Coordinates of C-alpha atoms and ligand atoms in Angstrom, one line a residue:
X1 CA 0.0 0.0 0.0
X2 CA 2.4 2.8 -0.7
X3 CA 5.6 4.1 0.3
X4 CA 6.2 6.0 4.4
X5 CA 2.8 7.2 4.8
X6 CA 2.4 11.3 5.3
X7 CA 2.8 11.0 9.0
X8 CA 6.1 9.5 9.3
X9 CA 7.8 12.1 7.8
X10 CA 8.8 13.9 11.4
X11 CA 9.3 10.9 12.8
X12 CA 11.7 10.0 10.3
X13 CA 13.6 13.0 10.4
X14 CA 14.2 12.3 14.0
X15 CA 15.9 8.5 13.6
X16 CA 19.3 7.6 14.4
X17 CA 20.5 5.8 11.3
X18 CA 22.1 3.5 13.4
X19 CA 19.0 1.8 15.6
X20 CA 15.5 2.8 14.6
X21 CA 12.7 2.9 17.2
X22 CA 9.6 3.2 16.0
X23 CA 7.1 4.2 18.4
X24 CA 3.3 2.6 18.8
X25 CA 0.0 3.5 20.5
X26 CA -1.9 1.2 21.9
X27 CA -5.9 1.1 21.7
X28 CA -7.1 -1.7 24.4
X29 CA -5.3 -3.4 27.4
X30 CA -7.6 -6.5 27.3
X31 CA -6.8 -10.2 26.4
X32 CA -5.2 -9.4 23.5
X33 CA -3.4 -5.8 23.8
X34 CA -1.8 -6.9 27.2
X35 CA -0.9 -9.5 25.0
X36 CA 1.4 -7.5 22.5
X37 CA 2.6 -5.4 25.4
X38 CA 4.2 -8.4 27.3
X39 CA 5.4 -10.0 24.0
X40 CA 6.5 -7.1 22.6
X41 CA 9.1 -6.7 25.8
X42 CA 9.6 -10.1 25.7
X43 CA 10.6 -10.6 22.6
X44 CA 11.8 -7.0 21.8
X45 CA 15.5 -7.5 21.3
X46 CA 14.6 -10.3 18.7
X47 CA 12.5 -8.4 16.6
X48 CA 15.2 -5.8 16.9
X49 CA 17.9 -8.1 15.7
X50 CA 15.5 -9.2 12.7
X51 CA 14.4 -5.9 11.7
X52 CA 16.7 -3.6 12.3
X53 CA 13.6 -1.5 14.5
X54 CA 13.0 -1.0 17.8
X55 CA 9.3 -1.1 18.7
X56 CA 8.0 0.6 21.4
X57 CA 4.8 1.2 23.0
X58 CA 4.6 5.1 23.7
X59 CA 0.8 5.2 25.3
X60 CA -1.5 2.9 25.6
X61 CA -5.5 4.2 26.0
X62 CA -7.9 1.7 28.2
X63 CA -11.7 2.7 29.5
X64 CA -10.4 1.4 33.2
X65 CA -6.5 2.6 34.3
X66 CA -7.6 1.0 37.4
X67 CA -7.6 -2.6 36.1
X68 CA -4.5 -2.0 34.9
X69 CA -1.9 -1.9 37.8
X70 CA -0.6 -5.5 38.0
X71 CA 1.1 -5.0 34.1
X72 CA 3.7 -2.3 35.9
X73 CA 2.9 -0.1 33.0
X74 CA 5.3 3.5 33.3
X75 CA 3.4 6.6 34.6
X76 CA 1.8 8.5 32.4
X77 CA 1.7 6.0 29.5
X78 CA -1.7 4.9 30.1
X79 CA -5.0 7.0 29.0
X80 CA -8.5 7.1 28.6
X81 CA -8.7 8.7 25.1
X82 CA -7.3 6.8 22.3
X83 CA -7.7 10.5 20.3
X84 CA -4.3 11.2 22.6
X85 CA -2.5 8.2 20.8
X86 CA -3.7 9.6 17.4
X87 CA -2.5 13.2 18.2
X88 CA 1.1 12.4 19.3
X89 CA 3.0 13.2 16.5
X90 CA 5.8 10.7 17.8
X91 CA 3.1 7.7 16.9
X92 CA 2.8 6.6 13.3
X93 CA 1.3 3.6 14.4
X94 CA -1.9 2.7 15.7
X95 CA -3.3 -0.7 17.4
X96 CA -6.5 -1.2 17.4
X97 CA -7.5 -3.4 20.3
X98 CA -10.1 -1.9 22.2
X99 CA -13.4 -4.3 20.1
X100 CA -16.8 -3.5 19.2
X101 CA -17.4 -1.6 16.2
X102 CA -19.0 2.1 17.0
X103 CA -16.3 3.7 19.1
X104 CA -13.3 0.9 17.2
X105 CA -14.6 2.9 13.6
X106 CA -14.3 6.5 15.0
X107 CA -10.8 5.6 16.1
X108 CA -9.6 3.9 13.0
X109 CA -11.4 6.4 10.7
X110 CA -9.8 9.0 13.2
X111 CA -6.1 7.4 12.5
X112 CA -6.2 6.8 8.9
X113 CA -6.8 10.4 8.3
X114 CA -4.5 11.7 10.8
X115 CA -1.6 9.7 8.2
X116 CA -1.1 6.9 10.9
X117 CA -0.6 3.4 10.3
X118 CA -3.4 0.8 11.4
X119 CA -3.0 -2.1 12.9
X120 CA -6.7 -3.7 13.9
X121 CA -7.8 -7.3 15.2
X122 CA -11.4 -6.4 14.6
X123 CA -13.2 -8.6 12.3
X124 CA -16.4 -7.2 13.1
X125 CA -15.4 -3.7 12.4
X126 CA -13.9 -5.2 8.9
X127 CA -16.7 -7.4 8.0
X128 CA -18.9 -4.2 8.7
X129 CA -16.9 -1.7 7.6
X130 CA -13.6 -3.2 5.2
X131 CA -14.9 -1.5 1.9
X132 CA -14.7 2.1 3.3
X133 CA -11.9 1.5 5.8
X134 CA -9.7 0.1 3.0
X135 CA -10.5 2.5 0.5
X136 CA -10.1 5.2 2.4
X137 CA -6.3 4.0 3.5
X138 CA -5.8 4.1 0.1
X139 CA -6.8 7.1 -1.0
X140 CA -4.3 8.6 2.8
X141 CA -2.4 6.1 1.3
X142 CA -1.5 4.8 4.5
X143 CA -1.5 1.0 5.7
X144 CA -4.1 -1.1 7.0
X145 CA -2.9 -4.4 8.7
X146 CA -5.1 -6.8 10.1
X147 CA -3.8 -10.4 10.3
X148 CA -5.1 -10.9 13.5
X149 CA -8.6 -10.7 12.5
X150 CA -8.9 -14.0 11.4
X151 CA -7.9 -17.3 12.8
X152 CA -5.8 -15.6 15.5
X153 CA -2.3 -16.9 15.7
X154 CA -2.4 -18.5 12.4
X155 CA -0.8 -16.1 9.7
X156 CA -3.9 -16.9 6.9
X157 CA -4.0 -13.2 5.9
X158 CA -0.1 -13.0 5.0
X159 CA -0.3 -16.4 3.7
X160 CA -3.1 -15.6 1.6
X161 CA -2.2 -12.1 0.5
X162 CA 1.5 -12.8 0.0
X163 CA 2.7 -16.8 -0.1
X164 CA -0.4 -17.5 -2.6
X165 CA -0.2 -14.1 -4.3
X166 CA -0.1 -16.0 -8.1
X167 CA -2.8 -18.3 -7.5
X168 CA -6.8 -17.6 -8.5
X169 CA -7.9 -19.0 -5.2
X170 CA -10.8 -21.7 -6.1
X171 CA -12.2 -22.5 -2.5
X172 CA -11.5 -21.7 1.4
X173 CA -12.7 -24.0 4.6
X174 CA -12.0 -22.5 7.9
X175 CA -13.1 -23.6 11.3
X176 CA -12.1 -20.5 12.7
X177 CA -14.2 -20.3 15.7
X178 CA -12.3 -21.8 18.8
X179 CA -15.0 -21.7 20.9
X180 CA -18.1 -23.4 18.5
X181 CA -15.4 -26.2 18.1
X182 CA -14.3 -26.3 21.4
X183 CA -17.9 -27.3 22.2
X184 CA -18.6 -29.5 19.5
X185 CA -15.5 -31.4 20.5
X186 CA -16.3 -32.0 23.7
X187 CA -19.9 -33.0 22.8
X188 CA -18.7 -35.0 20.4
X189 CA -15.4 -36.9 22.6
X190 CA -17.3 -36.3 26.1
X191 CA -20.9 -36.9 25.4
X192 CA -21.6 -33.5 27.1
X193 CA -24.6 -31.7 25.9
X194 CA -24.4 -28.4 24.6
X195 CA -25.5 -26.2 27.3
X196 CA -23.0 -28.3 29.5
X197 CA -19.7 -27.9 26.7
X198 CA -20.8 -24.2 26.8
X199 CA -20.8 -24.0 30.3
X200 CA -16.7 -25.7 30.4
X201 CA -15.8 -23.2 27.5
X202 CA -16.8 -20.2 29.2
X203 CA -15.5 -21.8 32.6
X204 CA -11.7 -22.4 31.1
X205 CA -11.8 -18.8 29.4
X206 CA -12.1 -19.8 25.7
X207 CA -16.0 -18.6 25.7
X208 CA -17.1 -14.6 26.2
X209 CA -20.0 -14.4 29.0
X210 CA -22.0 -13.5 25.7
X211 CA -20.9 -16.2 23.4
X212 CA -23.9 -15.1 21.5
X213 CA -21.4 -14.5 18.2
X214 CA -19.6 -17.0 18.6
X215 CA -22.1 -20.4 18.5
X216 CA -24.5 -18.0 16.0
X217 CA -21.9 -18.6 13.8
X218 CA -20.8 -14.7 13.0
X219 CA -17.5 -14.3 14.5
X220 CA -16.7 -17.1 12.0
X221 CA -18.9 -15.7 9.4
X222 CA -17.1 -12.1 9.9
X223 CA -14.3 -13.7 9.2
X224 CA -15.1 -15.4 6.1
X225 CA -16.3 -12.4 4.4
X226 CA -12.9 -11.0 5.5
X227 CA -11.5 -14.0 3.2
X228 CA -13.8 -13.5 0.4
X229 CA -12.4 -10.5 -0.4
X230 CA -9.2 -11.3 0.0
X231 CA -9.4 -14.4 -2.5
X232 CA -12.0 -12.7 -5.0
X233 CA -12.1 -8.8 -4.3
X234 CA -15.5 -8.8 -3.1
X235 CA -16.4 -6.8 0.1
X236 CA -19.4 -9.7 0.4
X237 CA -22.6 -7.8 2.7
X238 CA -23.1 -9.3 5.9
X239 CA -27.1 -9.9 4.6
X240 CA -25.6 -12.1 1.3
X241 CA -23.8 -14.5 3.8
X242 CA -25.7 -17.8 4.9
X243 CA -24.6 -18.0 8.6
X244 CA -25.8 -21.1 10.7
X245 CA -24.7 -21.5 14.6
X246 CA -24.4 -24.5 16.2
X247 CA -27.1 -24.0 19.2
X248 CA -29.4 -26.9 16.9
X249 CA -26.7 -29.4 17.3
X250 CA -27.9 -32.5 19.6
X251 CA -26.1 -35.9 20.6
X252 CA -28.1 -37.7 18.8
X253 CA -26.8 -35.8 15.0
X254 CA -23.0 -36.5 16.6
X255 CA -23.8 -40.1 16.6
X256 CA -25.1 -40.6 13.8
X257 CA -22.4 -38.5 12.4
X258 CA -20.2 -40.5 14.1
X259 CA -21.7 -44.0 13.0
X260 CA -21.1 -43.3 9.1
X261 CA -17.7 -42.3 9.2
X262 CA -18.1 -37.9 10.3
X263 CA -17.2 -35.4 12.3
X264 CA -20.0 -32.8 12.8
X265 CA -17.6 -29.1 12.1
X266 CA -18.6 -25.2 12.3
X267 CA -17.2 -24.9 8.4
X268 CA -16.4 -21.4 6.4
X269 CA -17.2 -22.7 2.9
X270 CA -15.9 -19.9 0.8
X271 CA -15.2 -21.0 -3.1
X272 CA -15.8 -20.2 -6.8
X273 CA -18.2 -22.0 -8.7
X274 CA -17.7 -23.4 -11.9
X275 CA -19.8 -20.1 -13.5
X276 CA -17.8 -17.6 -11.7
X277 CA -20.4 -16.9 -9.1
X278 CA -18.6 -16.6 -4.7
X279 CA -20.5 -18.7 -2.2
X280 CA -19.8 -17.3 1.1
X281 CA -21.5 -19.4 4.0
X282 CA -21.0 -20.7 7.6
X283 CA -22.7 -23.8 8.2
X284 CA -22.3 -26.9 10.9
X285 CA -21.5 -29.7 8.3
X286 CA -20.6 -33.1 8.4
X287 CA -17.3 -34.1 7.2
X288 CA -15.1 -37.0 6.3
X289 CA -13.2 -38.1 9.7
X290 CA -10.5 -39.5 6.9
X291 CA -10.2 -35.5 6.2
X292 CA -7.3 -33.5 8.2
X293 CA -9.9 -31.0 8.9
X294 CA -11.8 -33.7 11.2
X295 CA -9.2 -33.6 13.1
X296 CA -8.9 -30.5 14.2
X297 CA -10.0 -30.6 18.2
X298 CA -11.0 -28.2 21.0
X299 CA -9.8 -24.6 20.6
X300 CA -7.6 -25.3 17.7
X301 CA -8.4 -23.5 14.0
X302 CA -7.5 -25.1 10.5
X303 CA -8.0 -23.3 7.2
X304 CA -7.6 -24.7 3.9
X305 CA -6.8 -22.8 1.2
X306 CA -6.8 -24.7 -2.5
X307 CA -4.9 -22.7 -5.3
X308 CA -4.9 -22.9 -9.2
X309 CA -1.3 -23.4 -8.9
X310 CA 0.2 -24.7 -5.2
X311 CA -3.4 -26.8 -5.1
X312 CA -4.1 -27.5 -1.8
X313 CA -2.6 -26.2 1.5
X314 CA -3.5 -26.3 5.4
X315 CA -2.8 -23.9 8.2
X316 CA -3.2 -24.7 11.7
X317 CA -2.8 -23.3 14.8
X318 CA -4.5 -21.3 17.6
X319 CA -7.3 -19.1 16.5
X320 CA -7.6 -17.5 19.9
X321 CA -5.8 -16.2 22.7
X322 CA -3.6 -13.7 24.2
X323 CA -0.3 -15.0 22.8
X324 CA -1.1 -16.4 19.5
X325 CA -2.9 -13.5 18.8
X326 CA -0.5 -11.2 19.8
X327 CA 2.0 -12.8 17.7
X328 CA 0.0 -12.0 14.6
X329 CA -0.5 -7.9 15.7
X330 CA 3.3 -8.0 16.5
X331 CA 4.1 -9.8 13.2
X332 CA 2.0 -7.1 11.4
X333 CA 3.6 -4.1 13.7
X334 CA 6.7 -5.2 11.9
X335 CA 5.8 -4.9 8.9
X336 CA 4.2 -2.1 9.7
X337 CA 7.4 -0.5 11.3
X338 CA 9.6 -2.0 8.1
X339 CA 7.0 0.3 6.0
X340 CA 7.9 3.5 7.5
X341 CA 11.7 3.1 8.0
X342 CA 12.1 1.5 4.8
X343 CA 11.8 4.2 2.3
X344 CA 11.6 2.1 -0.8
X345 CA 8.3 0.2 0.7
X346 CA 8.1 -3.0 1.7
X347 CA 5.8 -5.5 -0.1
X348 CA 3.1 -6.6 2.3
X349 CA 1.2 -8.7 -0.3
X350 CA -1.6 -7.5 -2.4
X351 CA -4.8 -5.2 -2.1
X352 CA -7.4 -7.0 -3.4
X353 CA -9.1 -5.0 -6.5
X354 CA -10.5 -7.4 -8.9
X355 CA -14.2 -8.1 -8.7
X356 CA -14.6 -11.9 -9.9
X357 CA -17.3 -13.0 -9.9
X358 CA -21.1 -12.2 -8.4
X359 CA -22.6 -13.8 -5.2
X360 CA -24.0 -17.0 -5.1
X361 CA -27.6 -16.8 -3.3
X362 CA -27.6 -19.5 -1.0
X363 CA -30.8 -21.3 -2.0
X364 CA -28.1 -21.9 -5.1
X365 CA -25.5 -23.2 -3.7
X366 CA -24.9 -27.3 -3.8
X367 CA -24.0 -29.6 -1.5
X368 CA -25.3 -33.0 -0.2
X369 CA -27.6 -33.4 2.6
X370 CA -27.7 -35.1 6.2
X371 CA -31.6 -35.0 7.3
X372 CA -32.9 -36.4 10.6
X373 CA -36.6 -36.5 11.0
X374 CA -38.5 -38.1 14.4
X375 CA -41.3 -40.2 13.3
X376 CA -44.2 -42.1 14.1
X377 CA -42.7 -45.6 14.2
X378 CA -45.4 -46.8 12.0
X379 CA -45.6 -48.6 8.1
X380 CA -45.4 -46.1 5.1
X381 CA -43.6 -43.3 7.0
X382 CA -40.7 -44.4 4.7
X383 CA -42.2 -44.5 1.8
X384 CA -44.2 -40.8 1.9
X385 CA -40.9 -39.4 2.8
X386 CA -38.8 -40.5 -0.3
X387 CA -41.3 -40.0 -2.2
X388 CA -41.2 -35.9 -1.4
X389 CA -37.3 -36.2 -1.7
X390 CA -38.0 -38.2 -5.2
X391 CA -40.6 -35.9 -6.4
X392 CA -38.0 -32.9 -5.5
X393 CA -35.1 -34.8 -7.8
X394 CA -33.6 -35.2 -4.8
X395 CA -31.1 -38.9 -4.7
X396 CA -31.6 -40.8 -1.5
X397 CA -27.7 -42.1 -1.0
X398 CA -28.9 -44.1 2.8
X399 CA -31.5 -44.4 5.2
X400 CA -31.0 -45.4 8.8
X401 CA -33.4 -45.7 11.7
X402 CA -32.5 -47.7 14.3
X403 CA -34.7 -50.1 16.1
X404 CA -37.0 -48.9 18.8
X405 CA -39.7 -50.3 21.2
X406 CA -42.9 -50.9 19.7
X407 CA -44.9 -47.7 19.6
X408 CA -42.7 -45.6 20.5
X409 CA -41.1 -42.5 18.2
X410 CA -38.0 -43.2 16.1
X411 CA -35.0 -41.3 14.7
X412 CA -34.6 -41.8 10.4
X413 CA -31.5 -40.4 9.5
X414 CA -31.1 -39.8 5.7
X415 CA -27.6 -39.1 3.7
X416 CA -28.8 -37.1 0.2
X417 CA -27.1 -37.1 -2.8
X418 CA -26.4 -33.3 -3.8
X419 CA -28.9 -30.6 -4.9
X420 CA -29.4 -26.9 -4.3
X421 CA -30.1 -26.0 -1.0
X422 CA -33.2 -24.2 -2.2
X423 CA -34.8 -27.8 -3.8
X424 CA -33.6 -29.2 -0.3
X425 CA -35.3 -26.6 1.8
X426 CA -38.4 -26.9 -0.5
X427 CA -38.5 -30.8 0.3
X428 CA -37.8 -30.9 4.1
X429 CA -40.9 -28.4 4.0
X430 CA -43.5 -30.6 2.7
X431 CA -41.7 -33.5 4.7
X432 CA -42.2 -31.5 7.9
X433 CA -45.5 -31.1 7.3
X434 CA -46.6 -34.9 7.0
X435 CA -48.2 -36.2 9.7
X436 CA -46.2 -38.4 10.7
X437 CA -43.2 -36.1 11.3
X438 CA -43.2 -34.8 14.3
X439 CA -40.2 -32.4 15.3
X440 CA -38.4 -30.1 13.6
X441 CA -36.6 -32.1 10.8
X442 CA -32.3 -31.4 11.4
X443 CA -31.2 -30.4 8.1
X444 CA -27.2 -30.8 7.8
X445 CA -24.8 -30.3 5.0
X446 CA -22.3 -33.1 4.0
X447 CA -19.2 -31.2 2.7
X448 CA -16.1 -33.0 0.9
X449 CA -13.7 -30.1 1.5
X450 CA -12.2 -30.3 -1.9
X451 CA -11.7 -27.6 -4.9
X452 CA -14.8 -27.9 -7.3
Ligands
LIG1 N1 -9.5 -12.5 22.4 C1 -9.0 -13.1 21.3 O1 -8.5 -14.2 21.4 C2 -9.0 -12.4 20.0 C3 -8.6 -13.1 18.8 C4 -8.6 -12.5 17.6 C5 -9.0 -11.2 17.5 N2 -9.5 -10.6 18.6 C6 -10.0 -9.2 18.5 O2 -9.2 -8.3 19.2 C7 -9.9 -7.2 19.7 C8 -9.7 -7.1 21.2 O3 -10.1 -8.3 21.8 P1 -9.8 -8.6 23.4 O4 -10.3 -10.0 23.6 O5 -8.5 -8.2 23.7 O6 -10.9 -7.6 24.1 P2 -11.0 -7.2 25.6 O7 -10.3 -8.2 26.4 O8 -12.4 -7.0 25.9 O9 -10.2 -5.9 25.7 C9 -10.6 -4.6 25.3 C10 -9.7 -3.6 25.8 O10 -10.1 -2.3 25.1 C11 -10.3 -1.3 26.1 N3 -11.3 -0.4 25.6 C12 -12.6 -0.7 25.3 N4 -13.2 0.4 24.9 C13 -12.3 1.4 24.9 C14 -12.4 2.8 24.6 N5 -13.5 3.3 24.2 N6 -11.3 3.5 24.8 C15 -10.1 3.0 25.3 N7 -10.0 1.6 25.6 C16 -11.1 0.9 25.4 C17 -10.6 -2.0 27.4 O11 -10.2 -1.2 28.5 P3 -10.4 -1.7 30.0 O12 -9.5 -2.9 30.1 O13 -9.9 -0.6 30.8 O14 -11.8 -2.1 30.2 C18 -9.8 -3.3 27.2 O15 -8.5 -3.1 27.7 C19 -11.4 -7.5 19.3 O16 -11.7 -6.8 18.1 C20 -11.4 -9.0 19.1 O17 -12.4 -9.3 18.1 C21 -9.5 -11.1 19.8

């Protein structure tokens, strides 16, 4: 994104040209910011020896100073208006830490026009807000970094914006929500039910008191529209994306899951279809327990990436956390600080520009279908059901339903061959409204995880 922004200029001036510091203002002391702080001490004379930089935190702003006292932080360094980081004209960079997306706007808006550098973890305020944020640190030309918005400690922005630069990126599966796969792990492994895997998540940290983003499904889903525009140059609307939480997910889907060979996963499905159109969704889906991705336990977050050229690849890694995400903000405050002192530029990768392709409307999209329907346990129940799914075109691949005492309800667990989730919909609504259905049918996708 350019060369030293406008507001490095003084601060350039003022350089030794033996050791460069470069100094940073800090928005937000929480999990994360008191993250970089400690790592960034810790850790400080290596990044120096790499690149060449010292980087040090000048202020920091936090809503409570109070809360603060057991990080030793100097006098004077802390403050409750993060406009005092943006007016110091000894900060070119600022981190933006604090969350939420009102007040988190104002101050990145603030920054980028003020010539600083950003540095954000903020998915929400990108997902929300990327198309105008980014354009208008291009027109300050000034940089916008933000690895640490998705996946946390895994370096999926860089890898995707830089390593994979030459490829047309065909497809994306993340589970980047810790917590939604923390839960679904331990329901899965444990037997523990969901309120109960909740209930341990928030107890051991990895869950907000409001995990209401989380197992919704749109901390991931911010995240994949973060992706989508980095692979296809779409800033994809938060209303175009098919989000599905897991709060629907019982024991009894796990086990069946289990029983033919899956692992029930909150996916990211982001890919290119064959007529150029972007799905963009966040589903629970079953997948194969032969793929890596079923693999992937607790807290942990994998992404796969599938290129024209490298094919496919697999990060993995903490997606969470004070000190994997930290190393992602830090990894991007060097860069960030090899921007400004480097007068040439550095190359941090591209900005995405192109616009391929249109989105896909969900009822569009393809996959194949898990369906789980309670039933009378009674004879032709079978038969009216498959014949909605046949009269919808709709392949019948296996049928299950365990044995149960006479009279009393049972559990038939269809796999479906692939159709549009629109035809699907259409069927599991004139199969709910049968008679002899009588719950909710559980309507799953089955997803390969491969490149169309
Ligand atoms: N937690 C993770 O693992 C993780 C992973 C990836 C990305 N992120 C993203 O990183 C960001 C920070 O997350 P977090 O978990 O560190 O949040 P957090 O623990 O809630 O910390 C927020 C910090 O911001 C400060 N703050 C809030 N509003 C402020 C304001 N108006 N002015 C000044 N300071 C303000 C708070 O001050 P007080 O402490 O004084 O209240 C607190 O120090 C979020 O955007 C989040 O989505 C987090």
């Amino acid at each position: 994104m350019g060369n030293a922004p406008r507001a490095a200029e003084g601060f350039l001036n003022n350089m030794s040209s033996e050791l460069k510091t470069v100094f940073v203002g800090l928005a937000g002391l929480g999990n994360v910011g008191a993250g970089v702080y400690k790592n960034l001490l810790k850790n400080g004379d290596l990044l120096t020896d790499r690149t060449g930089v010292r980087l040090q935190v000048k202020r920091i702003a936090v809503r409570s100073p109070e809360k603060h006292v057991g990080l030793q932080i100097p006098e004077g360094m802390l403050t409750t208006d993060w406009r005092d980081l943006v007016r110091d004209p000894e900060i070119p960079i600022i981190v933006e830490l604090i969350g939420g997306v009102t007040e988190a706007y104002d101050l990145v808006k603030t920054a980028i026009l003020a010539g600083k550098t950003v540095v954000t973890g903020n998915k929400a305020l990108l997902a929300g807000h990327g198309y105008e944020l980014v354009a208008l640190a291009e027109r300050e030309d000034v940089p916008l970094y933000f690895e640490a918005a998705v996946a946390g400690g895994i370096p999926i922005i860089k890898a995707v914006r830089e390593a994979l630069i030459g490829n047309h990126i065909q497809a994306i599966y993340g589970i980047i929500n810790g917590t939604t796969n923390y839960i679904l792990t331990r329901m899965s492994e444990a037997g523990l039910g969901y309120g109960e895997a909740l209930g341990e998540a928030q107890a051991l940290g990895y869950a907000e008191a409001d995990p209401t983003l989380d197992v919704n499904g749109w901390d991931a889903g911010h995240k994949a529209i973060i992706l989508a525009w980095l692979s296809y140059g779409h800033w994809v609307k938060p209303e175009q994306v098919h989000v599905e939480g897991i709060t629907q997910i019982s024991q009894t889907d796990l086990t069946f899951a289990r029983g033919m060979g899956y692992a029930m996963k909150l996916v990211a499905v982001i890919r290119l279809d064959a007529t150029n159109h972007i799905e963009v969704r966040v589903q629970p889906c079953l997948i194969p327990q032969s793929n890596i991705m079923a693999n992937v336990h607790g807290v942990m977050n994998a992404v796969a990436v599938y290129g024209d050229i490298v094919g496919e690849t697999l990060f993995y890694g903490s997606g969470a956390g004070q000190n994997a995400t930290s190393s992602s903000v830090i990894s991007d405050l060097a860069d960030a600080a090899d921007n400004l002192t480097n007068e040439a530029g550095t190359n941090n990768g591209f900005v995405p520009q192109g616009h391929y392709g249109a989105c896909l409307p969900v009822d569009e999209t393809l996959s194949r279908y898990y369906l789980r329907l309670r039933v009378d346990d009674r004879p032709g129940v079978v038969a009216s059901i498959s014949t909605i799914i046949a009269e919808h075109g709709i392949g019948i691949l296996s049928l299950v339903q365990p044995e149960v005492d006479a009279g009393a309800d049972a559990d038939l667990m269809l796999m479906l061959h692939q159709a549009t989730f629109g035809r699907m919909k259409q069927a599991v609504a004139a199969i709910a409204g049968l008679e002899c259905v009588l719950a909710v049918p559980v309507l799953l996708r089955v997803e390969t995880l491969k490149a169309r």
